[in-house]
Short mmCIF file of C-alpha atoms in Angstrom, two decimals:
data_model
loop_
_atom_site.label_atom_id
_atom_site.label_comp_id
_atom_site.label_asym_id
_atom_site.label_seq_id
_atom_site.Cartn_x
_atom_site.Cartn_y
_atom_site.Cartn_z
CA UNK R 1 247.21 10.86 -34.97
CA UNK R 2 248.84 9.93 -37.99
CA UNK R 3 246.78 8.38 -41.01
CA UNK R 4 248.69 5.58 -42.59
CA UNK R 5 246.68 3.89 -45.07
CA UNK R 6 243.95 4.66 -48.01
CA UNK R 7 240.51 4.43 -47.31
CA UNK R 8 238.26 2.86 -50.41
CA UNK R 9 235.11 3.63 -50.53
CA UNK R 10 232.12 1.83 -49.48
CA UNK R 11 229.00 1.46 -52.02
CA UNK R 12 227.31 4.13 -49.66
CA UNK R 13 230.15 6.60 -50.72
CA UNK R 14 230.13 6.19 -53.77
CA UNK R 15 226.19 7.00 -53.71
CA UNK R 16 226.91 9.81 -51.42
CA UNK R 17 229.75 11.05 -54.38
CA UNK R 18 226.98 10.89 -57.31
CA UNK R 19 224.75 12.92 -55.17
CA UNK R 20 227.43 15.41 -54.68
CA UNK R 21 228.10 15.28 -58.53
CA UNK R 22 224.39 15.83 -59.16
CA UNK R 23 224.57 19.21 -57.11
CA UNK R 24 228.01 20.58 -58.51
CA UNK R 25 225.63 22.99 -60.09
CA UNK R 26 223.71 24.28 -57.19
CA UNK R 27 225.20 27.31 -55.08
CA UNK R 28 226.80 24.85 -53.05
CA UNK R 29 228.86 23.26 -55.13
CA UNK R 30 228.11 19.77 -53.44
CA UNK R 31 226.62 17.42 -50.92
CA UNK R 32 226.53 18.63 -47.50
CA UNK R 33 224.55 18.45 -44.28
CA UNK R 34 224.47 20.72 -41.42
CA UNK R 35 224.53 20.15 -37.87
CA UNK R 36 223.13 23.01 -35.47
CA UNK R 37 223.88 23.23 -31.62
CA UNK R 38 221.89 26.25 -29.76
CA UNK R 39 223.87 26.93 -26.78
CA UNK R 40 223.18 29.44 -23.99
CA UNK R 41 225.13 32.34 -24.08
CA UNK R 42 227.59 34.09 -26.50
CA UNK R 43 230.57 32.05 -27.75
CA UNK R 44 233.55 34.55 -28.02
CA UNK R 45 235.43 34.70 -30.64
CA UNK R 46 238.37 32.91 -28.50
CA UNK R 47 236.65 30.26 -27.42
CA UNK R 48 235.24 29.69 -31.54
CA UNK R 49 239.06 29.58 -32.66
CA UNK R 50 240.26 27.77 -29.75
CA UNK R 51 237.45 24.96 -30.73
CA UNK R 52 238.47 25.37 -34.40
CA UNK R 53 242.11 24.84 -34.07
CA UNK R 54 241.57 21.53 -31.55
CA UNK R 55 240.26 19.62 -34.53
CA UNK R 56 243.71 19.94 -36.14
CA UNK R 57 245.29 16.36 -35.79
CA UNK R 58 242.14 15.70 -38.30
CA UNK R 59 243.41 17.72 -41.03
CA UNK R 60 244.60 15.20 -43.30
CA UNK R 61 241.26 13.39 -43.57
CA UNK R 62 239.46 17.23 -43.76
CA UNK R 63 241.75 18.08 -46.21
CA UNK R 64 241.80 14.36 -48.24
CA UNK R 65 240.67 14.13 -51.93
CA UNK R 66 239.53 11.34 -53.62
CA UNK R 67 241.13 9.57 -56.19
CA UNK R 68 241.00 5.87 -58.07
CA UNK R 69 243.79 2.83 -58.01
CA UNK R 70 245.36 2.81 -60.86
CA UNK R 71 245.77 -0.71 -61.26
CA UNK R 72 242.13 -1.85 -60.12
CA UNK R 73 240.62 1.10 -60.46
CA UNK R 74 238.81 1.42 -56.82
CA UNK R 75 238.07 4.77 -55.64
CA UNK R 76 239.82 6.16 -52.62
CA UNK R 77 240.27 8.76 -50.29
CA UNK R 78 243.95 10.36 -50.65
CA UNK R 79 244.92 11.92 -47.04
CA UNK R 80 246.38 15.16 -47.40
CA UNK R 81 249.99 16.68 -45.94
CA UNK R 82 248.41 19.68 -44.97
CA UNK R 83 247.74 21.19 -41.74
CA UNK R 84 244.99 23.55 -42.54
CA UNK R 85 242.23 24.27 -40.44
CA UNK R 86 238.76 24.12 -41.36
CA UNK R 87 236.93 27.12 -42.30
CA UNK R 88 235.68 29.16 -39.26
CA UNK R 89 233.40 31.92 -39.47
CA UNK R 90 231.88 34.42 -36.48
CA UNK R 91 228.61 36.29 -37.32
CA UNK R 92 225.99 37.71 -35.46
CA UNK R 93 222.40 38.05 -35.59
CA UNK R 94 219.80 40.69 -34.10
CA UNK R 95 216.98 38.28 -34.15
CA UNK R 96 216.22 34.41 -33.99
CA UNK R 97 214.33 35.19 -36.97
CA UNK R 98 217.51 35.53 -38.57
CA UNK R 99 218.91 32.51 -37.50
CA UNK R 100 217.85 30.19 -40.07
CA UNK R 101 218.40 32.94 -43.02
CA UNK R 102 222.23 32.66 -41.61
CA UNK R 103 222.22 28.58 -41.63
CA UNK R 104 220.76 28.86 -45.56
CA UNK R 105 223.02 31.32 -46.53
CA UNK R 106 225.96 29.38 -44.85
CA UNK R 107 224.67 25.72 -46.66
CA UNK R 108 224.51 27.35 -50.20
CA UNK R 109 228.01 28.89 -50.34
CA UNK R 110 230.59 26.24 -51.31
CA UNK R 111 233.62 25.32 -49.25
CA UNK R 112 236.28 27.95 -49.20
CA UNK R 113 238.70 25.29 -51.14
CA UNK R 114 237.73 22.46 -53.57
CA UNK R 115 239.34 19.75 -51.02
CA UNK R 116 237.29 20.60 -47.20
CA UNK R 117 235.35 18.73 -45.71
CA UNK R 118 234.06 20.80 -42.98
CA UNK R 119 233.39 24.12 -42.17
CA UNK R 120 232.24 25.76 -38.98
CA UNK R 121 229.50 28.82 -38.43
CA UNK R 122 229.11 30.85 -35.16
CA UNK R 123 225.80 32.77 -35.00
CA UNK R 124 225.48 34.86 -31.86
CA UNK R 125 222.19 36.60 -31.30
CA UNK R 126 223.33 38.93 -28.33
CA UNK R 127 219.79 40.30 -27.58
CA UNK R 128 218.65 37.21 -26.40
CA UNK R 129 222.10 35.87 -25.34
CA UNK R 130 222.41 32.40 -27.73
CA UNK R 131 224.76 30.87 -29.72
CA UNK R 132 223.71 28.70 -33.29
CA UNK R 133 227.40 26.52 -33.44
CA UNK R 134 227.05 25.34 -37.00
CA UNK R 135 228.95 22.78 -38.49
CA UNK R 136 228.82 22.05 -42.36
CA UNK R 137 230.13 18.60 -43.33
CA UNK R 138 231.02 17.25 -47.01
CA UNK R 139 228.57 14.30 -47.31
CA UNK R 140 231.27 12.44 -48.99
CA UNK R 141 233.12 12.05 -45.82
CA UNK R 142 230.55 12.36 -42.77
CA UNK R 143 227.10 11.06 -42.31
CA UNK R 144 224.59 12.21 -39.68
CA UNK R 145 225.79 9.79 -37.16
CA UNK R 146 229.28 10.65 -37.89
CA UNK R 147 228.34 14.20 -37.65
CA UNK R 148 227.14 13.77 -34.27
CA UNK R 149 230.45 11.79 -32.99
CA UNK R 150 233.02 14.35 -34.33
CA UNK R 151 230.70 16.54 -31.80
CA UNK R 152 231.51 14.34 -28.70
CA UNK R 153 234.59 13.96 -29.90
CA UNK R 154 235.08 17.61 -30.16
CA UNK R 155 233.37 18.59 -26.39
CA UNK R 156 235.66 15.66 -24.84
CA UNK R 157 239.15 17.46 -26.10
CA UNK R 158 237.43 20.87 -24.81
CA UNK R 159 236.83 18.82 -21.16
CA UNK R 160 240.84 18.41 -21.03
CA UNK R 161 242.13 21.13 -23.02
CA UNK R 162 243.58 19.01 -25.72
CA UNK R 163 243.02 18.04 -29.09
CA UNK R 164 240.16 16.07 -31.45
CA UNK R 165 241.05 11.99 -31.70
CA UNK R 166 239.95 9.54 -33.71
CA UNK R 167 240.64 6.35 -34.41
CA UNK R 168 242.18 6.16 -38.52
CA UNK R 169 239.09 5.00 -40.66
CA UNK R 170 239.05 1.13 -40.90
CA UNK R 171 238.51 0.35 -44.59
CA UNK R 172 242.23 -0.55 -46.04
CA UNK R 173 240.43 -3.17 -48.12
CA UNK R 174 238.85 -2.24 -52.08
CA UNK R 175 236.18 -5.22 -51.63
CA UNK R 176 237.52 -6.97 -54.13
CA UNK R 177 236.97 -10.38 -53.38
CA UNK R 178 233.82 -12.64 -52.64
CA UNK R 179 231.48 -11.14 -56.14
CA UNK R 180 228.92 -13.54 -55.50
CA UNK R 181 227.18 -12.23 -52.96
CA UNK R 182 227.31 -8.49 -54.10
CA UNK R 183 225.87 -9.98 -57.38
CA UNK R 184 223.31 -11.47 -55.40
CA UNK R 185 222.64 -8.45 -53.60
CA UNK R 186 222.36 -6.71 -56.95
CA UNK R 187 220.28 -8.50 -58.50
CA UNK R 188 217.67 -8.17 -55.52
CA UNK R 189 217.85 -4.62 -55.77
CA UNK R 190 217.56 -4.63 -59.12
CA UNK R 191 214.53 -7.00 -59.17
CA UNK R 192 213.16 -4.45 -56.55
CA UNK R 193 213.38 -1.40 -58.51
CA UNK R 194 211.71 -3.06 -62.19
CA UNK R 195 209.14 -4.40 -60.11
CA UNK R 196 208.75 -0.54 -59.14
CA UNK R 197 209.34 0.61 -62.66
CA UNK R 198 205.84 -1.23 -63.47
CA UNK R 199 203.30 1.34 -61.82
CA UNK R 200 205.36 4.15 -63.40
CA UNK R 201 207.55 6.97 -62.29
CA UNK R 202 206.71 7.84 -58.69
CA UNK R 203 205.05 11.25 -57.92
CA UNK R 204 207.99 13.84 -57.56
CA UNK R 205 207.13 17.41 -56.49
CA UNK R 206 210.18 19.06 -58.76
CA UNK R 207 207.96 18.04 -62.08
CA UNK R 208 209.25 16.40 -64.84
CA UNK R 209 212.27 18.71 -65.79
CA UNK R 210 215.75 19.11 -63.91
CA UNK R 211 215.05 23.40 -63.80
CA UNK R 212 216.04 23.19 -59.82
CA UNK R 213 219.95 22.02 -60.74
CA UNK R 214 220.76 25.71 -59.71
CA UNK R 215 218.44 26.63 -57.06
CA UNK R 216 219.39 27.48 -53.68
CA UNK R 217 218.55 25.45 -50.56
CA UNK R 218 215.78 26.08 -47.78
CA UNK R 219 214.72 25.36 -44.39
CA UNK R 220 212.02 25.32 -42.04
CA UNK R 221 212.00 23.81 -38.75
CA UNK R 222 209.28 22.69 -36.47
CA UNK R 223 209.88 21.69 -32.46
CA UNK R 224 208.16 19.86 -30.03
CA UNK R 225 208.58 20.34 -26.26
CA UNK R 226 210.02 17.33 -24.43
CA UNK R 227 206.24 16.81 -23.35
CA UNK R 228 204.92 16.94 -26.25
CA UNK R 229 207.84 14.64 -28.15
CA UNK R 230 207.12 11.76 -25.44
CA UNK R 231 203.19 11.91 -25.76
CA UNK R 232 204.38 11.81 -29.73
CA UNK R 233 206.72 8.66 -28.95
CA UNK R 234 204.26 7.41 -26.45
CA UNK R 235 201.38 7.18 -29.04
CA UNK R 236 203.88 5.73 -31.86
CA UNK R 237 204.00 2.49 -29.05
CA UNK R 238 200.62 2.23 -28.62
CA UNK R 239 199.94 2.25 -31.99
CA UNK R 240 202.32 0.10 -33.76
CA UNK R 241 204.27 -1.44 -30.80
CA UNK R 242 207.61 -1.00 -29.18
CA UNK R 243 210.74 0.35 -31.17
CA UNK R 244 208.44 1.04 -34.03
CA UNK R 245 209.11 5.23 -34.24
CA UNK R 246 210.42 5.03 -36.81
CA UNK R 247 207.98 3.60 -39.28
CA UNK R 248 205.21 5.98 -37.19
CA UNK R 249 206.64 8.79 -38.01
CA UNK R 250 207.70 7.66 -41.71
CA UNK R 251 204.19 7.19 -42.21
CA UNK R 252 203.01 10.42 -40.36
CA UNK R 253 205.33 12.26 -43.27
CA UNK R 254 203.75 9.85 -45.97
CA UNK R 255 200.36 11.36 -44.75
CA UNK R 256 201.34 14.78 -44.44
CA UNK R 257 202.59 14.76 -48.37
CA UNK R 258 199.67 12.65 -49.99
CA UNK R 259 197.67 15.22 -48.39
CA UNK R 260 199.42 17.51 -50.30
CA UNK R 261 199.56 16.15 -53.40
CA UNK R 262 195.77 16.04 -52.83
CA UNK R 263 195.99 19.44 -53.32
CA UNK R 264 198.23 20.27 -56.09
CA UNK R 265 196.08 17.35 -57.61
CA UNK R 266 198.14 13.68 -59.19
CA UNK R 267 196.04 10.70 -61.31
CA UNK R 268 194.64 7.73 -59.20
CA UNK R 269 197.75 5.38 -59.82
CA UNK R 270 200.44 7.43 -58.85
CA UNK R 271 202.72 6.31 -55.94
CA UNK R 272 204.83 8.13 -53.42
CA UNK R 273 208.26 6.52 -53.24
CA UNK R 274 209.86 7.87 -49.58
CA UNK R 275 213.09 6.58 -49.34
CA UNK R 276 213.96 6.29 -45.26
CA UNK R 277 217.59 6.09 -44.07
CA UNK R 278 218.99 3.74 -41.89
CA UNK R 279 222.23 4.14 -39.97
CA UNK R 280 223.91 0.45 -40.30
CA UNK R 281 226.29 1.21 -37.60
CA UNK R 282 226.37 -1.83 -34.95
CA UNK R 283 226.85 -0.79 -31.26
CA UNK R 284 230.16 -1.94 -30.29
CA UNK R 285 232.48 0.43 -32.74
CA UNK R 286 229.23 2.39 -33.89
CA UNK R 287 230.52 5.35 -32.00
CA UNK R 288 233.91 5.11 -32.94
CA UNK R 289 233.09 5.48 -36.94
CA UNK R 290 233.57 9.15 -37.02
CA UNK R 291 234.06 9.37 -41.06
CA UNK R 292 232.31 8.04 -44.32
CA UNK R 293 228.98 6.88 -44.62
CA UNK R 294 227.63 3.96 -42.88
CA UNK R 295 223.85 4.43 -43.79
CA UNK R 296 221.57 2.47 -46.12
CA UNK R 297 217.97 3.04 -47.30
CA UNK R 298 214.78 1.58 -46.65
CA UNK R 299 212.46 2.44 -50.02
CA UNK R 300 209.10 2.88 -48.99
CA UNK R 301 206.05 3.01 -51.21
CA UNK R 302 202.56 3.97 -51.21
CA UNK R 303 199.85 4.69 -53.54
CA UNK R 304 198.86 8.16 -52.98
CA UNK R 305 195.08 6.77 -52.74
CA UNK R 306 195.99 5.06 -50.01
CA UNK R 307 197.12 7.75 -47.50
CA UNK R 308 194.16 9.01 -46.67
CA UNK R 309 193.36 7.14 -43.48
CA UNK R 310 196.62 7.43 -41.24
CA UNK R 311 195.99 4.19 -38.89
CA UNK R 312 196.03 1.49 -42.09
CA UNK R 313 198.81 4.08 -43.03
CA UNK R 314 201.01 3.36 -40.21
CA UNK R 315 200.32 -0.35 -40.22
CA UNK R 316 201.89 -0.71 -43.88
CA UNK R 317 204.76 1.36 -42.96
CA UNK R 318 205.42 -1.06 -40.36
CA UNK R 319 204.89 -4.19 -42.58
CA UNK R 320 207.25 -2.87 -45.06
CA UNK R 321 209.88 -2.09 -42.57
CA UNK R 322 209.29 -5.20 -41.22
CA UNK R 323 209.94 -7.09 -44.35
CA UNK R 324 212.73 -4.73 -45.19
CA UNK R 325 214.87 -6.08 -42.09
CA UNK R 326 213.53 -9.35 -42.97
CA UNK R 327 215.12 -9.33 -46.48
CA UNK R 328 218.16 -7.61 -45.61
CA UNK R 329 217.26 -4.89 -48.18
CA UNK R 330 219.31 -2.75 -46.71
CA UNK R 331 222.22 -4.33 -46.35
CA UNK R 332 221.77 -5.33 -50.21
CA UNK R 333 221.46 -2.15 -51.51
CA UNK R 334 224.34 -1.25 -49.82
CA UNK R 335 226.37 -4.51 -51.02
CA UNK R 336 224.91 -3.76 -54.18
CA UNK R 337 226.41 -0.22 -54.63
CA UNK R 338 229.44 -1.63 -54.28
CA UNK R 339 229.62 -3.29 -57.17
CA UNK R 340 228.97 0.62 -59.33
CA UNK R 341 232.08 2.16 -58.07
CA UNK R 342 233.87 1.23 -61.45
CA UNK R 343 231.48 3.50 -63.33
CA UNK R 344 232.47 7.21 -63.73
CA UNK R 345 230.39 9.38 -61.60
CA UNK R 346 228.62 11.22 -64.70
CA UNK R 347 227.35 7.64 -65.87
CA UNK R 348 226.51 6.63 -62.44
CA UNK R 349 224.42 9.38 -61.93
CA UNK R 350 222.38 9.13 -64.96
CA UNK R 351 222.34 5.49 -64.63
CA UNK R 352 220.79 5.60 -60.90
CA UNK R 353 217.84 8.01 -62.22
CA UNK R 354 217.03 5.14 -65.03
CA UNK R 355 217.03 2.45 -61.96
CA UNK R 356 214.93 4.35 -59.85
CA UNK R 357 212.21 5.00 -62.64
CA UNK R 358 213.57 8.40 -63.08
CA UNK R 359 213.89 10.17 -60.02
CA UNK R 360 215.34 9.47 -56.35
CA UNK R 361 212.22 9.24 -55.08
CA UNK R 362 209.11 11.72 -54.02
CA UNK R 363 210.54 12.87 -50.85
CA UNK R 364 213.74 11.69 -48.68
CA UNK R 365 213.06 11.23 -45.04
CA UNK R 366 215.30 10.14 -42.08
CA UNK R 367 214.46 10.01 -38.18
CA UNK R 368 217.10 10.10 -35.86
CA UNK R 369 215.28 8.30 -32.59
CA UNK R 370 218.28 9.72 -30.07
CA UNK R 371 221.13 11.86 -31.08
CA UNK R 372 224.56 10.24 -30.76
CA UNK R 373 225.47 13.50 -28.74
CA UNK R 374 223.42 12.96 -25.46
CA UNK R 375 225.62 16.10 -23.24
CA UNK R 376 223.40 18.81 -21.83
CA UNK R 377 226.60 21.13 -22.69
CA UNK R 378 228.88 21.73 -25.52
CA UNK R 379 232.54 23.91 -25.03
CA UNK R 380 231.46 24.17 -21.56
CA UNK R 381 227.67 25.95 -22.64
CA UNK R 382 224.41 24.42 -21.94
CA UNK R 383 222.72 23.12 -25.14
CA UNK R 384 219.12 23.83 -25.81
CA UNK R 385 218.70 22.10 -28.90
CA UNK R 386 219.90 19.84 -31.50
CA UNK R 387 219.02 19.82 -35.20
CA UNK R 388 219.98 18.69 -38.62
CA UNK R 389 220.12 20.70 -41.95
CA UNK R 390 220.69 18.32 -44.91
CA UNK R 391 221.25 20.01 -48.49
CA UNK R 392 218.54 18.48 -50.52
CA UNK R 393 219.83 17.34 -54.38
CA UNK R 394 217.51 18.48 -57.00
CA UNK R 395 215.71 15.38 -57.15
CA UNK R 396 214.19 14.81 -55.30
CA UNK R 397 214.37 18.09 -54.03
CA UNK R 398 212.33 17.63 -51.06
CA UNK R 399 213.58 16.24 -47.70
CA UNK R 400 211.76 15.73 -44.22
CA UNK R 401 214.42 15.31 -41.17
CA UNK R 402 212.97 14.40 -38.12
CA UNK R 403 216.05 14.19 -34.87
CA UNK R 404 215.58 13.76 -31.29
CA UNK R 405 218.03 15.26 -28.72
CA UNK R 406 217.40 14.58 -25.03
CA UNK R 407 213.43 13.78 -25.49
CA UNK R 408 212.95 16.72 -28.09
CA UNK R 409 211.58 15.99 -31.43
CA UNK R 410 212.88 18.73 -34.47
CA UNK R 411 211.45 18.39 -37.71
CA UNK R 412 213.55 20.10 -40.39
CA UNK R 413 211.79 20.37 -44.26
CA UNK R 414 214.58 21.03 -46.72
CA UNK R 415 213.60 21.93 -49.98
CA UNK R 416 214.63 23.78 -53.19
CA UNK R 417 213.94 27.16 -54.06
CA UNK R 418 210.93 26.23 -55.84
CA UNK R 419 209.91 23.03 -55.46
CA UNK R 420 207.53 23.78 -52.53
CA UNK R 421 205.61 27.25 -52.52
CA UNK R 422 205.93 28.85 -49.03
CA UNK R 423 202.01 28.25 -48.81
CA UNK R 424 202.80 24.64 -49.09
CA UNK R 425 205.20 24.45 -46.60
CA UNK R 426 202.73 25.99 -44.30
CA UNK R 427 200.58 23.11 -45.20
CA UNK R 428 203.21 20.62 -44.35
CA UNK R 429 204.02 22.06 -41.19
CA UNK R 430 200.11 22.10 -40.40
CA UNK R 431 199.55 18.34 -41.52
CA UNK R 432 202.14 17.55 -38.91
CA UNK R 433 201.75 19.34 -36.30
CA UNK R 434 197.64 18.56 -36.11
CA UNK R 435 198.38 14.61 -36.74
CA UNK R 436 201.46 14.16 -34.16
CA UNK T 1 212.82 -24.58 -22.31
CA UNK T 2 213.36 -22.73 -19.15
CA UNK T 3 214.30 -19.34 -17.94
CA UNK T 4 218.46 -19.91 -18.59
CA UNK T 5 218.34 -21.51 -21.61
CA UNK T 6 216.32 -19.22 -23.06
CA UNK T 7 218.09 -16.22 -21.91
CA UNK T 8 220.92 -17.72 -22.95
CA UNK T 9 220.36 -17.99 -26.43
CA UNK T 10 218.86 -14.43 -26.53
CA UNK T 11 221.49 -12.87 -24.89
CA UNK T 12 224.00 -14.37 -28.33
CA UNK T 13 221.03 -12.98 -30.49
CA UNK T 14 221.06 -9.62 -28.96
CA UNK T 15 224.83 -9.50 -29.02
CA UNK T 16 224.59 -10.80 -32.80
CA UNK T 17 222.32 -7.47 -33.60
CA UNK T 18 223.87 -5.16 -31.21
CA UNK T 19 227.35 -6.17 -32.77
CA UNK T 20 228.97 -7.02 -29.25
CA UNK T 21 229.97 -9.97 -27.75
CA UNK T 22 228.04 -11.93 -25.14
CA UNK T 23 229.57 -11.60 -21.83
CA UNK T 24 228.53 -7.88 -22.79
CA UNK T 25 225.13 -8.36 -22.93
CA UNK T 26 223.54 -8.03 -19.27
CA UNK T 27 220.17 -9.66 -19.13
CA UNK T 28 219.07 -7.22 -16.37
CA UNK T 29 219.00 -4.16 -18.72
CA UNK T 30 216.53 -3.40 -21.34
CA UNK T 31 217.34 -3.93 -24.95
CA UNK T 32 217.74 -0.33 -25.48
CA UNK T 33 220.25 -0.04 -22.69
CA UNK T 34 222.32 -3.61 -24.24
CA UNK T 35 222.31 -1.63 -28.29
CA UNK T 36 219.33 -2.52 -29.25
CA UNK T 37 218.07 0.11 -31.79
CA UNK T 38 214.76 0.31 -33.74
CA UNK T 39 216.43 -2.16 -36.56
CA UNK T 40 217.96 -4.62 -33.97
CA UNK T 41 214.86 -4.88 -32.71
CA UNK T 42 213.05 -6.30 -36.04
CA UNK T 43 216.11 -8.54 -36.22
CA UNK T 44 215.76 -9.60 -33.29
CA UNK T 45 211.91 -10.57 -32.94
CA UNK T 46 212.64 -12.40 -36.02
CA UNK T 47 215.78 -14.32 -35.19
CA UNK T 48 213.38 -15.04 -31.87
CA UNK T 49 210.50 -16.41 -33.96
CA UNK T 50 213.03 -18.62 -36.06
CA UNK T 51 214.38 -20.67 -32.63
CA UNK T 52 211.31 -20.45 -29.99
CA UNK T 53 208.48 -19.96 -32.69
CA UNK T 54 206.80 -17.53 -30.88
CA UNK T 55 205.21 -14.70 -33.38
CA UNK T 56 206.51 -11.65 -30.24
CA UNK T 57 205.38 -8.55 -32.83
CA UNK T 58 201.65 -10.07 -33.18
CA UNK T 59 201.44 -10.81 -29.29
CA UNK T 60 200.52 -7.32 -27.45
CA UNK T 61 204.85 -6.55 -26.40
CA UNK T 62 204.69 -3.66 -23.68
CA UNK T 63 207.62 -2.07 -21.67
CA UNK T 64 207.11 -4.60 -19.09
CA UNK T 65 208.37 -7.25 -21.31
CA UNK T 66 210.97 -5.13 -22.73
CA UNK T 67 212.09 -4.06 -19.22
CA UNK T 68 214.93 -6.37 -19.41
CA UNK T 69 216.48 -9.25 -21.36
CA UNK T 70 215.16 -11.62 -18.13
CA UNK T 71 211.50 -10.44 -18.69
CA UNK T 72 211.59 -11.10 -22.08
CA UNK T 73 212.49 -14.46 -21.70
CA UNK T 74 209.55 -14.98 -19.36
CA UNK T 75 207.31 -13.71 -22.08
CA UNK T 76 208.96 -16.27 -24.86
CA UNK T 77 208.24 -18.98 -22.16
CA UNK T 78 205.06 -18.09 -21.22
CA UNK T 79 203.75 -17.75 -25.38
CA UNK T 80 205.37 -20.99 -25.79
CA UNK T 81 203.76 -23.04 -23.09
#
């Protein structure tokens, strides 16, 4: 595949560039996420090498750099002529407990070179005959679903003994026309956040200062079996109706966070701001859109005092979810951010903090109802599980992410070291387990 | 309001929210199999409310009602009557 065009950043790409900027002092040096696949059996080094080599055709994109068009200043990705392959490492672990530590070490180290956007880490536990394959994605180029689409493509290439192929990114326009709807969206988004600010700064687990700028990232996993997951989804449907797993699980996360706020102490007027990531790809071309950020946000707001009772909380999340859909707010956030691309990143980062009432929220949240990667095997080995391990920017410093792979729900708690104490993470896990 | 008419209008709405063309919507399949996700589902319910004047979201929809586009069309007719 030959990449012939420039790719101009959309509004959410620019948001991710700002998040990358905010993460620059952290050990990882930027904003990234892992997708981990747990495979049965030991993946041999030669197979790992073969898989990495199959990514050769994507090199122009995987080594690209961001720049601005000189006359209208719209930011774009400049495709590279480099043919270098993604960094690839192979390590053995003595026990399963070491796996998460290896994942933490992997996400907390920067990419090998500045313009590298994908790295792969194979962690083999010989005793259990398992391999955890971790893909580290630069969030400026990939979002969660994009990462899963790449796994599909790697798998397809493996099956035919060929190279990974993909469509050229389909965004060759700088989107500098049709300003009126963009400004309308900007007005709606500004108004929403101005209303939010009336109630003061939302509750944050980081406190008021930025002392977690240089902290490393930690993970905790909570896995549910297929039977347990099915019971959770059935209960969500009985409680809120069909297709309402997303607000139901968001309410469960908010409930657990609310209990933790109570443990920590909070003032009566404080609120939880839970920005939920929503994928906006449509199904027609969705499974071909590999690169860049096609998501937006639904920012749920709940007074902490109202998190005590789960049933009304779940109803409130459903109401807000429907309201966001009705008003087109998620599309507005995406469109409004097209207007921010003119700003240099340090200014945009500072301005975002101001708009978001001084914080990006209390806790990030995302739920993938069914992974785009559906295959039962990867590079010829059976897959036992798949989960996402996103790195958290210093603000909000905490995120709870849920992935479903072949009916099995996995919850990842991701946090900057020190934002949550170990016993607080245990507390969140217990709350979620008991509730779900 | 008859089943063919409602199914045909539903087909157009599903195509819109799933980002496919109307011909690609299979009325014997469920909404999920036609590419509707949770966000698309809410958008579809809002469109049905506007087009047919029925509030499906508050009507206690169950799995059987969503087993196929035809089943959903029958539910809309039943509520509209």
